[in-house]
mmCIF file with all atom_site columns, C-alpha atoms in Angstrom:
data_model
loop_
_atom_site.group_PDB
_atom_site.id
_atom_site.type_symbol
_atom_site.label_atom_id
_atom_site.label_alt_id
_atom_site.label_comp_id
_atom_site.label_asym_id
_atom_site.label_entity_id
_atom_site.label_seq_id
_atom_site.pdbx_PDB_ins_code
_atom_site.Cartn_x
_atom_site.Cartn_y
_atom_site.Cartn_z
_atom_site.occupancy
_atom_site.B_iso_or_equiv
_atom_site.pdbx_formal_charge
_atom_site.auth_seq_id
_atom_site.auth_comp_id
_atom_site.auth_asym_id
_atom_site.auth_atom_id
_atom_site.pdbx_PDB_model_num
ATOM 1   C CA . ALA A 1 1   ? 175.708 18.723 69.031  1.00 64.00 ? 29  ALA A CA 1
ATOM 2   C CA . GLN A 1 2   ? 174.348 22.222 69.082  1.00 78.00 ? 30  GLN A CA 1
ATOM 3   C CA . LYS A 1 3   ? 170.829 22.269 67.685  1.00 92.00 ? 31  LYS A CA 1
ATOM 4   C CA . VAL A 1 4   ? 170.791 26.014 67.146  1.00 96.00 ? 32  VAL A CA 1
ATOM 5   C CA . THR A 1 5   ? 173.861 27.909 66.014  1.00 96.00 ? 33  THR A CA 1
ATOM 6   C CA . GLN A 1 6   ? 174.200 31.656 66.049  1.00 96.00 ? 34  GLN A CA 1
ATOM 7   C CA . ALA A 1 7   ? 177.674 32.130 64.673  1.00 95.00 ? 35  ALA A CA 1
ATOM 8   C CA . GLN A 1 8   ? 177.726 35.896 65.153  1.00 96.00 ? 36  GLN A CA 1
ATOM 9   C CA . THR A 1 9   ? 178.590 36.616 68.747  1.00 95.00 ? 37  THR A CA 1
ATOM 10  C CA . GLU A 1 10  ? 178.614 40.381 68.479  1.00 97.00 ? 38  GLU A CA 1
ATOM 11  C CA . ILE A 1 11  ? 177.620 42.813 65.749  1.00 97.00 ? 39  ILE A CA 1
ATOM 12  C CA . SER A 1 12  ? 177.946 46.587 65.686  1.00 97.00 ? 40  SER A CA 1
ATOM 13  C CA . VAL A 1 13  ? 176.219 48.761 63.132  1.00 97.00 ? 41  VAL A CA 1
ATOM 14  C CA . VAL A 1 14  ? 175.661 52.446 62.714  1.00 97.00 ? 42  VAL A CA 1
ATOM 15  C CA . GLU A 1 15  ? 172.131 53.692 63.110  1.00 97.00 ? 43  GLU A CA 1
ATOM 16  C CA . LYS A 1 16  ? 169.988 53.371 59.972  1.00 97.00 ? 44  LYS A CA 1
ATOM 17  C CA . GLU A 1 17  ? 172.060 50.542 58.596  1.00 97.00 ? 45  GLU A CA 1
ATOM 18  C CA . ASP A 1 18  ? 170.424 47.215 57.861  1.00 97.00 ? 46  ASP A CA 1
ATOM 19  C CA . VAL A 1 19  ? 171.647 44.195 59.783  1.00 98.00 ? 47  VAL A CA 1
ATOM 20  C CA . THR A 1 20  ? 171.023 40.467 59.448  1.00 98.00 ? 48  THR A CA 1
ATOM 21  C CA . LEU A 1 21  ? 171.349 38.040 62.324  1.00 98.00 ? 49  LEU A CA 1
ATOM 22  C CA . ASP A 1 22  ? 172.019 34.472 61.287  1.00 98.00 ? 50  ASP A CA 1
ATOM 23  C CA . CYS A 1 23  ? 170.474 31.346 62.768  1.00 98.00 ? 51  CYS A CA 1
ATOM 24  C CA . VAL A 1 24  ? 171.162 27.796 61.634  1.00 97.00 ? 52  VAL A CA 1
ATOM 25  C CA . TYR A 1 25  ? 169.333 24.889 63.186  1.00 97.00 ? 53  TYR A CA 1
ATOM 26  C CA . GLU A 1 26  ? 169.616 21.141 63.190  1.00 95.00 ? 54  GLU A CA 1
ATOM 27  C CA . THR A 1 27  ? 166.744 18.693 63.509  1.00 93.00 ? 55  THR A CA 1
ATOM 28  C CA . ARG A 1 28  ? 165.517 15.392 62.151  1.00 91.00 ? 56  ARG A CA 1
ATOM 29  C CA . ASP A 1 29  ? 161.901 16.192 62.922  1.00 91.00 ? 57  ASP A CA 1
ATOM 30  C CA . THR A 1 30  ? 159.587 17.190 60.124  1.00 91.00 ? 58  THR A CA 1
ATOM 31  C CA . THR A 1 31  ? 157.437 19.157 62.547  1.00 90.00 ? 59  THR A CA 1
ATOM 32  C CA . TYR A 1 32  ? 159.184 21.880 64.458  1.00 92.00 ? 60  TYR A CA 1
ATOM 33  C CA . TYR A 1 33  ? 158.966 25.552 65.345  1.00 91.00 ? 61  TYR A CA 1
ATOM 34  C CA . LEU A 1 34  ? 161.535 28.299 65.216  1.00 94.00 ? 62  LEU A CA 1
ATOM 35  C CA . PHE A 1 35  ? 161.536 31.379 67.391  1.00 94.00 ? 63  PHE A CA 1
ATOM 36  C CA . TRP A 1 36  ? 163.350 34.658 67.864  1.00 96.00 ? 64  TRP A CA 1
ATOM 37  C CA . TYR A 1 37  ? 163.557 36.430 71.195  1.00 95.00 ? 65  TYR A CA 1
ATOM 38  C CA . LYS A 1 38  ? 165.030 39.803 72.086  1.00 96.00 ? 66  LYS A CA 1
ATOM 39  C CA . GLN A 1 39  ? 166.813 40.483 75.362  1.00 96.00 ? 67  GLN A CA 1
ATOM 40  C CA . PRO A 1 40  ? 167.365 44.221 75.839  1.00 94.00 ? 68  PRO A CA 1
ATOM 41  C CA . PRO A 1 41  ? 169.785 45.563 78.451  1.00 92.00 ? 69  PRO A CA 1
ATOM 42  C CA . SER A 1 42  ? 166.977 45.513 81.009  1.00 90.00 ? 70  SER A CA 1
ATOM 43  C CA . GLY A 1 43  ? 167.203 41.719 80.911  1.00 91.00 ? 71  GLY A CA 1
ATOM 44  C CA . GLU A 1 44  ? 163.755 40.450 80.071  1.00 91.00 ? 72  GLU A CA 1
ATOM 45  C CA . LEU A 1 45  ? 163.240 38.027 77.185  1.00 93.00 ? 73  LEU A CA 1
ATOM 46  C CA . VAL A 1 46  ? 160.748 39.337 74.667  1.00 93.00 ? 74  VAL A CA 1
ATOM 47  C CA . PHE A 1 47  ? 159.098 37.045 72.146  1.00 91.00 ? 75  PHE A CA 1
ATOM 48  C CA . LEU A 1 48  ? 159.383 38.305 68.559  1.00 94.00 ? 76  LEU A CA 1
ATOM 49  C CA . ILE A 1 49  ? 158.217 35.596 66.208  1.00 92.00 ? 77  ILE A CA 1
ATOM 50  C CA . ARG A 1 50  ? 157.326 31.928 65.806  1.00 91.00 ? 78  ARG A CA 1
ATOM 51  C CA . ARG A 1 51  ? 157.384 29.980 62.532  1.00 91.00 ? 79  ARG A CA 1
ATOM 52  C CA . ASN A 1 52  ? 156.383 26.387 61.955  1.00 90.00 ? 80  ASN A CA 1
ATOM 53  C CA . SER A 1 53  ? 158.271 24.018 59.693  1.00 92.00 ? 81  SER A CA 1
ATOM 54  C CA . PHE A 1 54  ? 155.490 23.870 57.133  1.00 91.00 ? 82  PHE A CA 1
ATOM 55  C CA . ASP A 1 55  ? 155.398 27.578 56.472  1.00 87.00 ? 83  ASP A CA 1
ATOM 56  C CA . GLU A 1 56  ? 158.421 28.898 54.621  1.00 85.00 ? 84  GLU A CA 1
ATOM 57  C CA . GLN A 1 57  ? 156.807 32.174 53.753  1.00 84.00 ? 85  GLN A CA 1
ATOM 58  C CA . ASN A 1 58  ? 158.948 35.089 54.803  1.00 86.00 ? 86  ASN A CA 1
ATOM 59  C CA . GLU A 1 59  ? 157.500 37.405 57.386  1.00 86.00 ? 87  GLU A CA 1
ATOM 60  C CA . ILE A 1 60  ? 157.735 41.149 57.724  1.00 88.00 ? 88  ILE A CA 1
ATOM 61  C CA . SER A 1 61  ? 156.737 43.155 60.746  1.00 89.00 ? 89  SER A CA 1
ATOM 62  C CA . GLY A 1 62  ? 157.618 46.799 60.476  1.00 93.00 ? 90  GLY A CA 1
ATOM 63  C CA . ARG A 1 63  ? 161.398 47.065 60.297  1.00 95.00 ? 91  ARG A CA 1
ATOM 64  C CA . TYR A 1 64  ? 161.795 43.387 61.176  1.00 96.00 ? 92  TYR A CA 1
ATOM 65  C CA . SER A 1 65  ? 161.797 40.568 58.648  1.00 95.00 ? 93  SER A CA 1
ATOM 66  C CA . TRP A 1 66  ? 162.547 36.882 58.832  1.00 95.00 ? 94  TRP A CA 1
ATOM 67  C CA . ASN A 1 67  ? 163.839 34.588 56.106  1.00 95.00 ? 95  ASN A CA 1
ATOM 68  C CA . PHE A 1 68  ? 163.117 30.905 56.686  1.00 95.00 ? 96  PHE A CA 1
ATOM 69  C CA . GLN A 1 69  ? 164.886 28.504 54.330  1.00 94.00 ? 97  GLN A CA 1
ATOM 70  C CA . LYS A 1 70  ? 164.530 24.788 55.010  1.00 93.00 ? 98  LYS A CA 1
ATOM 71  C CA . SER A 1 71  ? 167.026 23.960 52.256  1.00 93.00 ? 99  SER A CA 1
ATOM 72  C CA . THR A 1 72  ? 169.800 25.567 54.291  1.00 95.00 ? 100 THR A CA 1
ATOM 73  C CA . SER A 1 73  ? 168.224 25.026 57.734  1.00 96.00 ? 101 SER A CA 1
ATOM 74  C CA . SER A 1 74  ? 168.352 28.719 58.382  1.00 96.00 ? 102 SER A CA 1
ATOM 75  C CA . PHE A 1 75  ? 166.032 31.236 59.957  1.00 96.00 ? 103 PHE A CA 1
ATOM 76  C CA . ASN A 1 76  ? 167.675 34.615 59.589  1.00 97.00 ? 104 ASN A CA 1
ATOM 77  C CA . PHE A 1 77  ? 166.453 37.865 61.080  1.00 97.00 ? 105 PHE A CA 1
ATOM 78  C CA . THR A 1 78  ? 166.918 41.232 59.393  1.00 97.00 ? 106 THR A CA 1
ATOM 79  C CA . ILE A 1 79  ? 166.445 44.631 60.956  1.00 97.00 ? 107 ILE A CA 1
ATOM 80  C CA . THR A 1 80  ? 166.033 47.392 58.420  1.00 97.00 ? 108 THR A CA 1
ATOM 81  C CA . ALA A 1 81  ? 167.089 50.945 59.225  1.00 97.00 ? 109 ALA A CA 1
ATOM 82  C CA . SER A 1 82  ? 168.377 49.957 62.641  1.00 97.00 ? 110 SER A CA 1
ATOM 83  C CA . GLN A 1 83  ? 167.782 52.165 65.648  1.00 97.00 ? 111 GLN A CA 1
ATOM 84  C CA . VAL A 1 84  ? 169.548 52.508 68.973  1.00 96.00 ? 112 VAL A CA 1
ATOM 85  C CA . VAL A 1 85  ? 166.580 50.829 70.672  1.00 96.00 ? 113 VAL A CA 1
ATOM 86  C CA . ASP A 1 86  ? 167.360 47.693 68.671  1.00 97.00 ? 114 ASP A CA 1
ATOM 87  C CA . SER A 1 87  ? 170.514 47.215 70.729  1.00 97.00 ? 115 SER A CA 1
ATOM 88  C CA . ALA A 1 88  ? 170.016 43.923 72.533  1.00 97.00 ? 116 ALA A CA 1
ATOM 89  C CA . VAL A 1 89  ? 170.960 40.275 72.546  1.00 97.00 ? 117 VAL A CA 1
ATOM 90  C CA . TYR A 1 90  ? 168.879 38.269 70.121  1.00 97.00 ? 118 TYR A CA 1
ATOM 91  C CA . PHE A 1 91  ? 168.241 34.569 70.601  1.00 96.00 ? 119 PHE A CA 1
ATOM 92  C CA . CYS A 1 92  ? 167.079 32.034 68.076  1.00 96.00 ? 120 CYS A CA 1
ATOM 93  C CA . ALA A 1 93  ? 165.347 28.906 69.406  1.00 94.00 ? 121 ALA A CA 1
ATOM 94  C CA . LEU A 1 94  ? 164.058 25.592 68.114  1.00 93.00 ? 122 LEU A CA 1
ATOM 95  C CA . SER A 1 95  ? 161.277 23.382 69.443  1.00 90.00 ? 123 SER A CA 1
ATOM 96  C CA . GLU A 1 96  ? 160.705 19.918 68.022  1.00 88.00 ? 124 GLU A CA 1
ATOM 97  C CA . ALA A 1 97  ? 157.542 17.846 67.999  1.00 82.00 ? 125 ALA A CA 1
ATOM 98  C CA . SER A 1 98  ? 159.465 14.832 69.279  1.00 83.00 ? 126 SER A CA 1
ATOM 99  C CA . THR A 1 99  ? 160.641 16.669 72.394  1.00 78.00 ? 127 THR A CA 1
ATOM 100 C CA . GLY A 1 100 ? 157.385 18.415 73.156  1.00 69.00 ? 128 GLY A CA 1
ATOM 101 C CA . ASN A 1 101 ? 157.694 21.856 74.610  1.00 66.00 ? 129 ASN A CA 1
ATOM 102 C CA . GLN A 1 102 ? 161.407 21.848 75.189  1.00 76.00 ? 130 GLN A CA 1
ATOM 103 C CA . PHE A 1 103 ? 163.227 24.785 73.645  1.00 83.00 ? 131 PHE A CA 1
ATOM 104 C CA . TYR A 1 104 ? 166.786 24.739 72.352  1.00 91.00 ? 132 TYR A CA 1
ATOM 105 C CA . PHE A 1 105 ? 168.293 28.194 72.416  1.00 93.00 ? 133 PHE A CA 1
ATOM 106 C CA . GLY A 1 106 ? 171.243 29.485 70.473  1.00 94.00 ? 134 GLY A CA 1
ATOM 107 C CA . THR A 1 107 ? 174.003 31.326 72.267  1.00 93.00 ? 135 THR A CA 1
ATOM 108 C CA . GLY A 1 108 ? 172.675 34.682 71.173  1.00 95.00 ? 136 GLY A CA 1
ATOM 109 C CA . THR A 1 109 ? 173.953 37.557 69.069  1.00 97.00 ? 137 THR A CA 1
ATOM 110 C CA . SER A 1 110 ? 174.689 40.825 70.791  1.00 97.00 ? 138 SER A CA 1
ATOM 111 C CA . LEU A 1 111 ? 173.704 43.730 68.562  1.00 98.00 ? 139 LEU A CA 1
ATOM 112 C CA . THR A 1 112 ? 174.928 47.232 69.234  1.00 97.00 ? 140 THR A CA 1
ATOM 113 C CA . VAL A 1 113 ? 173.499 50.068 67.202  1.00 97.00 ? 141 VAL A CA 1
ATOM 114 C CA . ILE A 1 114 ? 175.730 53.102 67.332  1.00 97.00 ? 142 ILE A CA 1
ATOM 115 C CA . PRO A 1 115 ? 174.040 56.494 67.053  1.00 95.00 ? 143 PRO A CA 1
ATOM 116 C CA . ASP B 2 1   ? 147.083 39.799 81.897  1.00 64.00 ? 20  ASP B CA 1
ATOM 117 C CA . ALA B 2 2   ? 150.039 40.577 84.143  1.00 80.00 ? 21  ALA B CA 1
ATOM 118 C CA . GLY B 2 3   ? 152.332 38.154 82.402  1.00 92.00 ? 22  GLY B CA 1
ATOM 119 C CA . VAL B 2 4   ? 154.638 35.755 84.185  1.00 95.00 ? 23  VAL B CA 1
ATOM 120 C CA . ILE B 2 5   ? 155.488 37.065 87.634  1.00 96.00 ? 24  ILE B CA 1
ATOM 121 C CA . GLN B 2 6   ? 158.739 36.222 89.365  1.00 97.00 ? 25  GLN B CA 1
ATOM 122 C CA . SER B 2 7   ? 159.918 37.122 92.824  1.00 97.00 ? 26  SER B CA 1
ATOM 123 C CA . PRO B 2 8   ? 162.186 38.327 94.118  1.00 97.00 ? 27  PRO B CA 1
ATOM 124 C CA . ARG B 2 9   ? 163.672 40.308 91.243  1.00 96.00 ? 28  ARG B CA 1
ATOM 125 C CA . HIS B 2 10  ? 167.030 40.469 92.958  1.00 97.00 ? 29  HIS B CA 1
ATOM 126 C CA . GLU B 2 11  ? 168.511 38.280 95.652  1.00 97.00 ? 30  GLU B CA 1
ATOM 127 C CA . VAL B 2 12  ? 171.848 38.582 97.386  1.00 97.00 ? 31  VAL B CA 1
ATOM 128 C CA . THR B 2 13  ? 172.744 35.851 99.818  1.00 97.00 ? 32  THR B CA 1
ATOM 129 C CA . GLU B 2 14  ? 175.722 34.244 101.425 1.00 97.00 ? 33  GLU B CA 1
ATOM 130 C CA . MET B 2 15  ? 177.130 30.884 100.545 1.00 97.00 ? 34  MET B CA 1
ATOM 131 C CA . GLY B 2 16  ? 175.379 28.098 102.399 1.00 96.00 ? 35  GLY B CA 1
ATOM 132 C CA . GLN B 2 17  ? 172.069 29.878 102.712 1.00 97.00 ? 36  GLN B CA 1
ATOM 133 C CA . GLU B 2 18  ? 168.815 28.559 101.292 1.00 97.00 ? 37  GLU B CA 1
ATOM 134 C CA . VAL B 2 19  ? 167.358 30.474 98.364  1.00 98.00 ? 38  VAL B CA 1
ATOM 135 C CA . THR B 2 20  ? 163.793 30.195 97.125  1.00 98.00 ? 39  THR B CA 1
ATOM 136 C CA . LEU B 2 21  ? 162.723 31.661 93.814  1.00 98.00 ? 40  LEU B CA 1
ATOM 137 C CA . ARG B 2 22  ? 159.056 31.993 92.976  1.00 98.00 ? 41  ARG B CA 1
ATOM 138 C CA . CYS B 2 23  ? 157.032 32.043 89.785  1.00 98.00 ? 42  CYS B CA 1
ATOM 139 C CA . LYS B 2 24  ? 153.408 32.716 89.028  1.00 97.00 ? 43  LYS B CA 1
ATOM 140 C CA . PRO B 2 25  ? 152.477 31.628 85.497  1.00 96.00 ? 44  PRO B CA 1
ATOM 141 C CA . ILE B 2 26  ? 150.104 33.344 83.148  1.00 94.00 ? 45  ILE B CA 1
ATOM 142 C CA . SER B 2 27  ? 146.578 32.246 83.993  1.00 93.00 ? 46  SER B CA 1
ATOM 143 C CA . GLY B 2 28  ? 145.585 29.230 81.925  1.00 90.00 ? 47  GLY B CA 1
ATOM 144 C CA . HIS B 2 29  ? 149.125 28.277 81.021  1.00 91.00 ? 48  HIS B CA 1
ATOM 145 C CA . ASN B 2 30  ? 149.728 24.638 81.866  1.00 88.00 ? 49  ASN B CA 1
ATOM 146 C CA . SER B 2 31  ? 153.422 24.263 81.152  1.00 90.00 ? 50  SER B CA 1
ATOM 147 C CA . LEU B 2 32  ? 156.115 25.963 83.186  1.00 93.00 ? 51  LEU B CA 1
ATOM 148 C CA . PHE B 2 33  ? 159.852 26.082 82.603  1.00 93.00 ? 52  PHE B CA 1
ATOM 149 C CA . TRP B 2 34  ? 162.770 27.140 84.786  1.00 96.00 ? 53  TRP B CA 1
ATOM 150 C CA . TYR B 2 35  ? 165.912 28.426 83.044  1.00 95.00 ? 54  TYR B CA 1
ATOM 151 C CA . ARG B 2 36  ? 169.254 29.657 84.259  1.00 96.00 ? 55  ARG B CA 1
ATOM 152 C CA . GLN B 2 37  ? 171.266 32.219 82.297  1.00 95.00 ? 56  GLN B CA 1
ATOM 153 C CA . THR B 2 38  ? 174.968 32.864 82.763  1.00 93.00 ? 57  THR B CA 1
ATOM 154 C CA . MET B 2 39  ? 177.578 34.445 80.563  1.00 88.00 ? 58  MET B CA 1
ATOM 155 C CA . MET B 2 40  ? 179.511 31.219 80.344  1.00 87.00 ? 59  MET B CA 1
ATOM 156 C CA . ARG B 2 41  ? 176.694 28.782 79.635  1.00 86.00 ? 60  ARG B CA 1
ATOM 157 C CA . GLY B 2 42  ? 173.967 30.927 78.131  1.00 88.00 ? 61  GLY B CA 1
ATOM 158 C CA . LEU B 2 43  ? 170.351 29.866 78.669  1.00 91.00 ? 62  LEU B CA 1
ATOM 159 C CA . GLU B 2 44  ? 170.001 26.439 80.251  1.00 90.00 ? 63  GLU B CA 1
ATOM 160 C CA . LEU B 2 45  ? 166.734 24.618 80.817  1.00 90.00 ? 64  LEU B CA 1
ATOM 161 C CA . LEU B 2 46  ? 166.673 23.314 84.371  1.00 94.00 ? 65  LEU B CA 1
ATOM 162 C CA . ILE B 2 47  ? 163.268 21.669 84.625  1.00 93.00 ? 66  ILE B CA 1
ATOM 163 C CA . TYR B 2 48  ? 159.812 21.874 83.184  1.00 90.00 ? 67  TYR B CA 1
ATOM 164 C CA . PHE B 2 49  ? 156.331 20.969 84.373  1.00 92.00 ? 68  PHE B CA 1
ATOM 165 C CA . ASN B 2 50  ? 153.181 20.096 82.509  1.00 89.00 ? 69  ASN B CA 1
ATOM 166 C CA . ASN B 2 51  ? 149.927 20.269 84.460  1.00 90.00 ? 70  ASN B CA 1
ATOM 167 C CA . ASN B 2 52  ? 151.951 20.619 87.672  1.00 92.00 ? 71  ASN B CA 1
ATOM 168 C CA . VAL B 2 53  ? 153.878 17.397 87.036  1.00 92.00 ? 72  VAL B CA 1
ATOM 169 C CA . PRO B 2 54  ? 157.661 17.534 86.466  1.00 91.00 ? 73  PRO B CA 1
ATOM 170 C CA . ILE B 2 55  ? 158.335 16.182 82.984  1.00 88.00 ? 74  ILE B CA 1
ATOM 171 C CA . ASP B 2 56  ? 162.064 16.638 82.566  1.00 85.00 ? 75  ASP B CA 1
ATOM 172 C CA . ASP B 2 57  ? 164.481 17.601 85.317  1.00 89.00 ? 76  ASP B CA 1
ATOM 173 C CA . SER B 2 58  ? 167.633 16.449 83.575  1.00 86.00 ? 77  SER B CA 1
ATOM 174 C CA . GLY B 2 59  ? 168.924 19.999 83.517  1.00 88.00 ? 78  GLY B CA 1
ATOM 175 C CA . MET B 2 60  ? 168.902 20.407 87.273  1.00 92.00 ? 79  MET B CA 1
ATOM 176 C CA . PRO B 2 61  ? 172.569 20.788 88.193  1.00 85.00 ? 80  PRO B CA 1
ATOM 177 C CA . GLU B 2 62  ? 172.635 18.694 91.336  1.00 83.00 ? 81  GLU B CA 1
ATOM 178 C CA . ASP B 2 63  ? 170.747 17.684 94.423  1.00 90.00 ? 82  ASP B CA 1
ATOM 179 C CA . ARG B 2 64  ? 171.078 21.130 95.882  1.00 95.00 ? 83  ARG B CA 1
ATOM 180 C CA . PHE B 2 65  ? 168.442 22.251 93.397  1.00 96.00 ? 84  PHE B CA 1
ATOM 181 C CA . SER B 2 66  ? 164.784 21.324 93.720  1.00 96.00 ? 85  SER B CA 1
ATOM 182 C CA . ALA B 2 67  ? 161.616 22.584 92.093  1.00 97.00 ? 86  ALA B CA 1
ATOM 183 C CA . LYS B 2 68  ? 157.968 22.208 92.913  1.00 96.00 ? 87  LYS B CA 1
ATOM 184 C CA . MET B 2 69  ? 154.667 23.169 91.390  1.00 96.00 ? 88  MET B CA 1
ATOM 185 C CA . PRO B 2 70  ? 152.040 22.558 94.055  1.00 95.00 ? 89  PRO B CA 1
ATOM 186 C CA . ASN B 2 71  ? 149.263 24.065 91.959  1.00 93.00 ? 90  ASN B CA 1
ATOM 187 C CA . ALA B 2 72  ? 148.621 25.608 88.571  1.00 92.00 ? 91  ALA B CA 1
ATOM 188 C CA . SER B 2 73  ? 149.369 29.121 89.736  1.00 93.00 ? 92  SER B CA 1
ATOM 189 C CA . PHE B 2 74  ? 152.636 28.757 91.608  1.00 95.00 ? 93  PHE B CA 1
ATOM 190 C CA . SER B 2 75  ? 156.076 27.215 91.306  1.00 97.00 ? 94  SER B CA 1
ATOM 191 C CA . THR B 2 76  ? 159.265 27.421 93.338  1.00 98.00 ? 95  THR B CA 1
ATOM 192 C CA . LEU B 2 77  ? 162.896 26.743 92.615  1.00 98.00 ? 96  LEU B CA 1
ATOM 193 C CA . LYS B 2 78  ? 164.954 26.147 95.714  1.00 97.00 ? 97  LYS B CA 1
ATOM 194 C CA . ILE B 2 79  ? 168.713 26.032 96.136  1.00 97.00 ? 98  ILE B CA 1
ATOM 195 C CA . GLN B 2 80  ? 169.992 24.600 99.393  1.00 96.00 ? 99  GLN B CA 1
ATOM 196 C CA . PRO B 2 81  ? 172.765 25.188 100.224 1.00 96.00 ? 100 PRO B CA 1
ATOM 197 C CA . SER B 2 82  ? 173.639 27.928 97.768  1.00 96.00 ? 101 SER B CA 1
ATOM 198 C CA . GLU B 2 83  ? 177.126 28.345 96.316  1.00 96.00 ? 102 GLU B CA 1
ATOM 199 C CA . PRO B 2 84  ? 178.801 31.254 94.507  1.00 96.00 ? 103 PRO B CA 1
ATOM 200 C CA . ARG B 2 85  ? 178.664 29.346 91.221  1.00 95.00 ? 104 ARG B CA 1
ATOM 201 C CA . ASP B 2 86  ? 174.861 29.448 91.433  1.00 96.00 ? 105 ASP B CA 1
ATOM 202 C CA . SER B 2 87  ? 174.989 33.173 90.769  1.00 97.00 ? 106 SER B CA 1
ATOM 203 C CA . ALA B 2 88  ? 172.943 33.739 87.618  1.00 97.00 ? 107 ALA B CA 1
ATOM 204 C CA . VAL B 2 89  ? 169.673 35.070 86.317  1.00 97.00 ? 108 VAL B CA 1
ATOM 205 C CA . TYR B 2 90  ? 166.875 32.571 86.754  1.00 98.00 ? 109 TYR B CA 1
ATOM 206 C CA . PHE B 2 91  ? 163.943 32.800 84.374  1.00 97.00 ? 110 PHE B CA 1
ATOM 207 C CA . CYS B 2 92  ? 160.547 31.241 84.565  1.00 97.00 ? 111 CYS B CA 1
ATOM 208 C CA . ALA B 2 93  ? 158.599 30.770 81.318  1.00 94.00 ? 112 ALA B CA 1
ATOM 209 C CA . THR B 2 94  ? 155.139 29.414 80.642  1.00 93.00 ? 113 THR B CA 1
ATOM 210 C CA . THR B 2 95  ? 153.085 28.198 77.703  1.00 89.00 ? 114 THR B CA 1
ATOM 211 C CA . PRO B 2 96  ? 149.428 27.290 77.279  1.00 84.00 ? 115 PRO B CA 1
ATOM 212 C CA . GLY B 2 97  ? 150.519 23.692 77.411  1.00 71.00 ? 116 GLY B CA 1
ATOM 213 C CA . LEU B 2 98  ? 149.850 22.588 73.869  1.00 62.00 ? 117 LEU B CA 1
ATOM 214 C CA . PRO B 2 99  ? 152.753 21.004 72.013  1.00 61.00 ? 118 PRO B CA 1
ATOM 215 C CA . ILE B 2 100 ? 155.203 23.520 70.635  1.00 64.00 ? 119 ILE B CA 1
ATOM 216 C CA . GLU B 2 101 ? 153.771 26.730 71.939  1.00 74.00 ? 120 GLU B CA 1
ATOM 217 C CA . THR B 2 102 ? 155.454 30.067 72.392  1.00 85.00 ? 121 THR B CA 1
ATOM 218 C CA . GLN B 2 103 ? 157.154 30.424 75.754  1.00 88.00 ? 122 GLN B CA 1
ATOM 219 C CA . TYR B 2 104 ? 156.505 33.671 77.576  1.00 92.00 ? 123 TYR B CA 1
ATOM 220 C CA . PHE B 2 105 ? 159.210 34.646 80.004  1.00 94.00 ? 124 PHE B CA 1
ATOM 221 C CA . GLY B 2 106 ? 159.071 36.347 83.341  1.00 95.00 ? 125 GLY B CA 1
ATOM 222 C CA . PRO B 2 107 ? 161.419 39.245 84.147  1.00 95.00 ? 126 PRO B CA 1
ATOM 223 C CA . GLY B 2 108 ? 163.906 36.922 85.854  1.00 96.00 ? 127 GLY B CA 1
ATOM 224 C CA . THR B 2 109 ? 165.479 36.787 89.290  1.00 97.00 ? 128 THR B CA 1
ATOM 225 C CA . ARG B 2 110 ? 169.058 37.982 89.489  1.00 97.00 ? 129 ARG B CA 1
ATOM 226 C CA . LEU B 2 111 ? 170.792 35.878 92.134  1.00 98.00 ? 130 LEU B CA 1
ATOM 227 C CA . LEU B 2 112 ? 174.146 36.694 93.643  1.00 97.00 ? 131 LEU B CA 1
ATOM 228 C CA . VAL B 2 113 ? 175.688 34.259 96.083  1.00 97.00 ? 132 VAL B CA 1
ATOM 229 C CA . LEU B 2 114 ? 178.629 35.708 97.981  1.00 97.00 ? 133 LEU B CA 1
#
């Protein structure tokens, strides 16, 4: 079974629109971490955020915000006032205490911001 | 810090040839991961090391693939003999080695096997 599901394969928005990328995870562990990575067209994987399972507080970093809800096993990522430079593939990932450092990546959401 | 360093960045080879991909982790990072990324299969974990010891190699596709970490500052992923279906981007990632740490990725090696 897929531990991390990113149901949105591709999203296109017009510049300055807000966009939310969905991430649903599955785990039986009580201790786990969730991550978001960005992969721009240049190909590198850039770390964006890490949240642990005991901290449900939402996080905001500039135009980026993350909504962690254990009740729905979701860790959604919102970009406010999107810009062309936000165009990339975004990956959500899960790491469980029981499996140590192993990461489980979602299949990614390709975001295109149209100028 | 220079980050995770991978070489070569691009590799084009012919089927049957040996390919060696290299990774230098961030200094002080004790865990190292090799991933393969393709359009069809996404990001796949191939193998990971902790303190130079292979912990889980269940993701290694077959015997043609092998990985080593002879010391804390160097790892290799070797494919011998290479096949066209091995064409992919291979990423190396490292963490400080504590449980559940952020993985920092190298720029990747884009491999094309003709």
